[in-house]
Amino acid sequence: MKNILNGIPVAPPLAIFNQTTINQQRTTINQQETIISQQQTIISQQQTKINELEQENIQLREKNEKLERDFQQLKFEFKILLMKIKDMESPPQ
C-alpha cells in the first residue's frame, strides 16, 4: 500500500505495514504447513511401501531357503540313485 502526498510516495501507517507483514508471514506459514503435511503423507506412504517390501523380502528369503534345502535333498537322492544304478550294472561276483 502506498499513499501519495503532493506527488511524493508516503509510507503507509506503521500499523497497516505491520498487519500486511503479519498477513504475508501467515500466508507463508500456511503454505509451509501444507508442504510439510504433503511431505509427511509421502513419507508415510513410502514407509508403508518399505514395510511391504521388507515383508516380501522375508517371504522370498524363506522360499529361497526351502528351495535350497529341497535342492540339496534332491542332489543327495540323485547320488543314491546313481550308486544303485552302478550296483545294478556291475556284474555279480
Coordinates of N, CA and C in Angstrom, one line a residue, residues 22-84:
I22 N 2.4 -9.2 8.8 CA 1.9 -10.4 9.5 C 1.1 -11.3 8.6
N23 N 0.2 -10.7 7.8 CA -0.6 -11.5 6.9 C 0.3 -12.3 5.9
Q24 N 1.3 -11.6 5.4 CA 2.2 -12.3 4.4 C 2.9 -13.5 5.1
Q25 N 3.3 -13.2 6.4 CA 4.0 -14.3 7.1 C 3.0 -15.4 7.4
R26 N 1.8 -15.1 7.7 CA 0.8 -16.2 8.0 C 0.6 -17.0 6.7
T27 N 0.5 -16.3 5.6 CA 0.3 -17.0 4.3 C 1.5 -17.9 4.1
T28 N 2.7 -17.4 4.3 CA 3.9 -18.2 4.1 C 3.9 -19.4 5.0
I29 N 3.5 -19.2 6.3 CA 3.5 -20.3 7.3 C 2.4 -21.3 6.8
N30 N 1.3 -20.9 6.4 CA 0.2 -21.8 5.9 C 0.7 -22.6 4.7
Q31 N 1.4 -22.0 3.8 CA 2.0 -22.7 2.7 C 3.0 -23.7 3.1
Q32 N 3.8 -23.3 4.1 CA 4.8 -24.3 4.6 C 4.2 -25.4 5.3
E33 N 3.1 -25.2 6.1 CA 2.4 -26.2 6.8 C 1.8 -27.2 5.8
T34 N 1.3 -26.7 4.7 CA 0.7 -27.5 3.6 C 1.8 -28.4 3.0
I35 N 2.9 -27.8 2.7 CA 4.0 -28.6 2.1 C 4.5 -29.6 3.1
I36 N 4.6 -29.3 4.4 CA 5.1 -30.3 5.4 C 4.1 -31.4 5.5
S37 N 2.8 -31.1 5.5 CA 1.8 -32.1 5.6 C 1.8 -33.0 4.4
Q38 N 2.0 -32.5 3.2 CA 2.2 -33.3 2.0 C 3.4 -34.2 2.0
Q39 N 4.5 -33.6 2.6 CA 5.7 -34.4 2.7 C 5.5 -35.5 3.7
Q40 N 4.8 -35.3 4.8 CA 4.6 -36.3 5.8 C 3.7 -37.4 5.2
T41 N 2.8 -37.0 4.4 CA 1.9 -38.1 3.7 C 2.8 -38.9 2.8
I42 N 3.7 -38.3 2.0 CA 4.6 -39.0 1.1 C 5.5 -39.9 1.9
I43 N 6.0 -39.4 3.0 CA 6.9 -40.2 3.8 C 6.2 -41.4 4.4
S44 N 5.0 -41.2 4.9 CA 4.1 -42.3 5.4 C 3.9 -43.3 4.3
Q45 N 3.5 -42.9 3.1 CA 3.3 -43.9 2.0 C 4.6 -44.6 1.7
Q46 N 5.7 -43.9 1.7 CA 7.0 -44.6 1.4 C 7.3 -45.6 2.5
Q47 N 7.1 -45.3 3.7 CA 7.4 -46.2 4.8 C 6.5 -47.4 4.7
T48 N 5.2 -47.2 4.4 CA 4.3 -48.4 4.2 C 4.9 -49.3 3.1
K49 N 5.3 -48.7 2.0 CA 5.9 -49.5 0.9 C 7.1 -50.2 1.3
I50 N 8.0 -49.5 2.1 CA 9.2 -50.1 2.6 C 8.8 -51.3 3.4
N51 N 7.8 -51.2 4.3 CA 7.4 -52.3 5.2 C 6.9 -53.5 4.3
E52 N 6.1 -53.2 3.3 CA 5.6 -54.2 2.4 C 6.8 -54.9 1.7
L53 N 7.7 -54.2 1.2 CA 8.9 -54.8 0.5 C 9.7 -55.6 1.5
E54 N 9.9 -55.1 2.7 CA 10.6 -55.9 3.7 C 9.9 -57.3 3.9
Q55 N 8.6 -57.2 4.1 CA 7.8 -58.5 4.3 C 8.0 -59.4 3.1
E56 N 7.9 -58.8 1.9 CA 8.1 -59.6 0.7 C 9.5 -60.2 0.6
N57 N 10.4 -59.4 1.0 CA 11.8 -59.9 1.0 C 12.0 -61.1 2.0
I58 N 11.4 -61.0 3.1 CA 11.4 -62.1 4.1 C 10.8 -63.3 3.5
Q59 N 9.7 -63.2 2.9 CA 9.0 -64.3 2.3 C 9.8 -65.0 1.2
L60 N 10.4 -64.1 0.4 CA 11.3 -64.6 -0.7 C 12.5 -65.3 -0.1
R61 N 13.1 -64.8 0.9 CA 14.2 -65.5 1.5 C 13.8 -66.9 2.1
E62 N 12.7 -66.9 2.7 CA 12.2 -68.2 3.2 C 12.0 -69.2 2.1
K63 N 11.4 -68.7 1.0 CA 11.2 -69.6 -0.2 C 12.5 -70.1 -0.7
N64 N 13.4 -69.2 -0.8 CA 14.8 -69.5 -1.3 C 15.4 -70.5 -0.4
E65 N 15.3 -70.4 0.9 CA 15.9 -71.3 1.8 C 15.3 -72.7 1.6
K66 N 14.0 -72.7 1.5 CA 13.3 -74.0 1.3 C 13.7 -74.7 -0.1
L67 N 13.8 -73.8 -1.1 CA 14.3 -74.4 -2.4 C 15.7 -74.9 -2.3
E68 N 16.5 -74.2 -1.6 CA 17.9 -74.7 -1.4 C 17.9 -76.0 -0.6
R69 N 17.1 -76.2 0.4 CA 17.0 -77.4 1.1 C 16.5 -78.5 0.2
D70 N 15.5 -78.2 -0.5 CA 14.9 -79.2 -1.5 C 16.0 -79.6 -2.5
F71 N 16.7 -78.7 -3.0 CA 17.7 -79.0 -4.0 C 18.8 -79.9 -3.4
Q72 N 19.2 -79.6 -2.2 CA 20.2 -80.4 -1.5 C 19.7 -81.8 -1.3
Q73 N 18.5 -81.9 -0.9 CA 17.8 -83.3 -0.8 C 17.8 -84.0 -2.1
L74 N 17.4 -83.3 -3.1 CA 17.4 -84.0 -4.5 C 18.8 -84.4 -4.9
K75 N 19.7 -83.6 -4.7 CA 21.1 -84.0 -5.0 C 21.5 -85.2 -4.3
F76 N 21.2 -85.3 -3.0 CA 21.5 -86.5 -2.2 C 20.8 -87.7 -2.8
E77 N 19.5 -87.6 -3.1 CA 18.8 -88.7 -3.6 C 19.3 -89.1 -5.0
F78 N 19.7 -88.2 -5.8 CA 20.2 -88.5 -7.1 C 21.5 -89.3 -6.9
K79 N 22.4 -88.9 -6.0 CA 23.6 -89.6 -5.8 C 23.3 -91.1 -5.4
I80 N 22.3 -91.2 -4.5 CA 21.9 -92.6 -4.1 C 21.5 -93.4 -5.3
L81 N 20.6 -92.8 -6.1 CA 20.1 -93.5 -7.3 C 21.3 -93.9 -8.3
L82 N 22.2 -93.0 -8.4 CA 23.4 -93.3 -9.3 C 24.2 -94.5 -8.7
M83 N 24.3 -94.5 -7.4 CA 25.0 -95.6 -6.8 C 24.3 -96.9 -7.0
K84 N 23.0 -96.9 -6.9 CA 22.2 -98.1 -7.1 C 22.3 -98.5 -8.6

